[in-house]
Amino acid sequence: KTVYRKNYTPPSFLANTVDLTFDLDPSQTRVTAKTELIHNPQSKSTDIVLYGEDLELVGILLNGRKLAAGEYALENGLLRITKAPEVTRLEIETLICPDKNTTLMGLYLSNGNFFTQCEAEGFRKITYFPDRPDVMAKYTVTLKANKKQFPVLLSNGNLVEEGALPRGRHYAKWEDPFNKPSYLFAIVAGKLVCQEETFTLASGRKVLLQVWVEKGNLDKTAHAMESLKHSIRWDEERYGLELDLDRFMIVAVGDFNMGAMENKGLNIFNTRYVLANPRIATDVDYANIESVVGHEYFHNWTGNRVTCRDWFQLSLKEGLTVFRDQEFSADRIGTKDGRAVKRIEDVRTLRQHQFPEDAGAMAHPVRPDSYEEINNFYTVTIYEKGAEVVRMYQTLLGREGFRKGMDLYFQRHDGQAVTCSDFLAAMADANKQDLTQFENWYSQAGTPRVKLRTRYNKKAQSLSLTLSQSCPPTPEQAKKRPFLIPFAFGLLDAKGKSMVVNSHDVTVRKKLADAPSGTALVQLTRKSQTITLTGVPEKPVISALRNFSAPVILEYDQSDEELALLLSADPDAFNRWDAGQRLALRHLLRLTHAVQHKEALELPSTLVEAYRSVLANDSLDPAFQALALTLPSEIMIAEEMKEIDPQAIVQARHFMLQTLSHSLQDEWLKTYQTIRIPAPYSPEPDNAGKRSLRNLALSYLMEGDDKKLMQLAVTQYDNADNMTDRMAALTALTHAGNLTSKKMAERCLRHFYREFRLEALVIDKWFALQATSPENGAPEMRKLADHPAFTLKNPNRARSLVFGFCMNNMAQFHATDGSGYDFWAENILELDRINPQIAARLSRALTQYNRFKPELKKRARKTLKHIASRKLSRDTGEIINKILAT
Ligand code: ARG
Ligand code: ZN
C-alpha cells in the first residue's frame, strides 16, 4: 500500500478537455464526465488508468461506443482500459451520495449546501479520472439543481450560461480558461449570498471579487474582502504577478477538514478563516484570516499556474506559498518591529509543532520518499519547514536574487507540473550559483543541530568561531549528509553596542534581508568549520543565528548575563526575543528538574530583572514586549528533555509564572492600567499589539489568588466591546486555577454560552477554552462531549474540544492514571468511522510517546496497541502503526 517517490512514471494518457455535468441531488447525484484523452509520448503504456472511490458506475462510452463489462477492468479503485486508441473520448456516468459523505472529501453537504474538496485525491470520489496532478486539462462544468433549494451554482472560471430547466430546476455553465489538475476542481451549490466588488488591477484591468457566505453571515465578510484586495496588490508589487481571471470567488463553509483550498478562481474556506467582526473574532482571528486569504490567493501562481508533478512535491507549492503568506503578513504589520514580530510568531509555530514532528515517529523529509495516505502528509514539515527552506534561498541569494529565481521559475514552468528540484534549479541558474548541497534540505528529515564554540584571543585581538553540525537519525534515515546552513550573526560589545565583523571567511552582506547592519553571513557546508575574525578589540557577546537564518537548533552556551544583554540590546529584534526565551527555558528546565527531585524552587534575580526591564521599556513595540514576556510553552520545555515528565513541566512553568506575577505585580498592574487603546475596536496591528500586552499583564495578575485582581478580569469581561478582550479575560479567569477565579469563571462561561450560542465559531472557542484549562481532566471532557452543542462530525468542533485537550493540556492529557489516553483512543475510533483524515490528525498526539516517563510510556503503548487491534482507515492505520514501530 506504500507509494514511493522513486517509482514515479509519467501518465500514459494526458487529458485535453473535461466536460462535466452534475445533476445535483443530496441523496443521489449523477455525474457525466466527457474527457478527451491523448496518448502521452513519454509513456510506453497504452492503457488508460482511471481512479475511482465510492462510485456507482452507470456506463462508459469510448469514442461514442458503449463498453461492455469485459472491455475494461475494475478493481481496487482502478478502472483500466487496455490498448486504448491514441485519441480517446471517454464519457463516463457515475452516481454518488453526497449526503452520506462524512469524510468531507469529494462532493459533500454542509448545512444543506453542496461543496467539494478535491486535494489531494478527492476528485476520484466524483468520477473515474486520471486523478493525479501531472494530468492537466481545460474544464467546462454544467450544474443542474432545484432552483429553490440551490439558487446559487458556482464552479471554477467564468460563468458562460445560465437558465431555467423544467420541474423547478435551473442550470449554470462554467468555463475555466486555464489548464488545471483535477485537485483544483471545485463546485459549490446552495443558499448563499455574497459581498462583491469590482477591483482594478495595477494594469488597469477590472475584476469581480466575491465573498460567499450563508445569509446570516453577511455582516462578517468585510475583513476577508479587504484581505483579498491587499493580497492582490502585494503579489503585483512584490512579485509582479497579476490575477489572471476576470472573477475571483471565496466561499465559506462550516464543515471543512483543513484551513482553506485554492481551487482555481473558487477558493473554498473554513468559516474560521473568513468570518469576522469585532463581536466574534479576536485579533489573532483577524490576522489568521488575512494570512490564509493571502495564502490561497498566492497559490494562484505558486500552485495553480505552476503545480506539482506528484504529491511527493507537495512542499513545492505549500512551502513556497507559506513563505509568501508570511512575507505578506510581515509587510502588512507596519509597526516598528512588525516584521520581527511576525518572524517570532512563525518561528514559535515551527518550534512548537514542527520540531516535535521532526523528532518523532512521523518525521519525514520536506520532500518525502514514501507514504501510505497522502492526506497524512499535509504537515507542519511540508508547510512550515518547507517555508523555512524557501526562506533560506532568500537569505543566501538576497531579496533580489530570490526574485530573479522566481522570475526564472515562472518563465520556465508556467503551465507545467514540476518538482522541488526544478525550483532549486531556477534559483541556482538565475543566480549562477551551485546549490547542489542545498538539495539535502529536501531529502533529509530531522532538525539539524548547530553547535557554536568561540575562542577570543586578547593579544591577537581575534575571535575564532567553530561551527559544527549534526542531525539526529529519523525513521529510515540513520546517517545524514551535512546541510548547507546560512548562519547569520553579529557581535556586541560589553555595553551592548554593535561591533564590526572583519574576516575573509564571511560575507558581510548589506542586502541581507531582515538583518541589522553589522550582520555577517557564514555558509556552513561542512560537518565542522572554523572562521577567524580579526580586529576584535574586546571579547564580544555573540548574537548567533540572527533572524533564525536556518531551521536548526542552536547549541551555544551563553551566561545569564550575556543573554540578558542580548535581550536588552541586540539590534536584531528576533534575537532579542530569542535571548529571553533561551534564558527562560534554561531556568524552566532547571525548575522542572527541581520539581522532580523535590528540591526548593527558586528563580534568580537576573531573570526577574531582565523581564522587569522589558516591561518597563516603553520604547519597545508592545507586540514585541508581549512576545518577549511570554514563557516558552510546555511543549518547548519537553523538547529539551531526555525523558518527558509532563506534570513536572507544568508545575515548573506554573511556578515561574507565579513568581513573575508576584515580583512584578506593580509593573503588571501599571501596564494593565496605563495602556490606552483608541475606540472603537480595530484589529490593526498597533492596537492589537497593545491589547496583547495588556491582556498578558492581566493573565499574569490572575496568577496570584487575589480577589481584587480577579475582579479586573470580570470587569473586563463584562465591559468588553470586542472578542479579543472578552476572550482574554475569560481565559485568564478559567485558567488561573484557584477557587476565587473558578466561581467567577463559571458565571462568565455560562453567560458566554448564552450570548454566543448562535455563533458556531465562538462556541468552538467556548469548548477549546475549557478543554485547555489545566483544571479540567478526562471526566470534564466527557461531560463537555455530552453537551448538546458538541459533535464529532464537525471538524472545527471536534478540534476545539478533543484536540484542545489532547494537544494543548499537557498535564491532564498525560494523566498518570491513563484517563486522558483512554479518552483519546475512544475519540480516534469514533472519528475514524466518520472522518479518517481528522481521526489520523488526532492520532498524532502520541507520536513522541516513547520519550515520556516510563509509566506513561507503558500506558501509551497499551492504548496504541488497543487502537491498532481495531479495523482502521488507511489514514489512521498509517499513523498508529508508524508510532508503534518506533
Ligand atoms: N492546499 C490547501 C492549502 O494549503 C490544503 C488542502 C489540503 N486538503 C486536504 N484534504 N489534505 O491551502
Ligand atoms: Zn496551501
Coordinates of C-alpha atoms in Angstrom, one line a residue, residues 54 57 86 93 98 189 215 246 253 278 297 353 394 425 461 463 593 635 743 795 820 823 834:
D54 CA -17.2 5.1 -3.6
L57 CA -20.5 3.2 -12.3
E86 CA -4.2 7.4 -29.4
E93 CA -21.6 8.2 -16.0
P98 CA -23.2 13.4 -1.1
A189 CA -24.3 25.0 -4.8
K215 CA -27.3 34.7 4.8
D246 CA -11.9 38.1 -14.5
V253 CA -18.1 26.5 4.6
P278 CA -15.4 42.6 16.4
Y297 CA -4.7 33.8 -3.3
H353 CA 4.8 21.9 16.1
Q394 CA 16.3 34.4 0.1
A425 CA 17.5 24.7 -10.4
Q461 CA 42.5 40.7 19.0
L463 CA 38.0 35.7 17.6
H593 CA 14.4 19.1 37.4
I635 CA 6.0 21.5 24.6
K743 CA -16.5 30.8 40.8
P795 CA -14.1 19.1 12.4
G820 CA -6.5 11.1 29.1
F823 CA -10.5 9.5 26.1
I834 CA -16.8 9.4 10.4

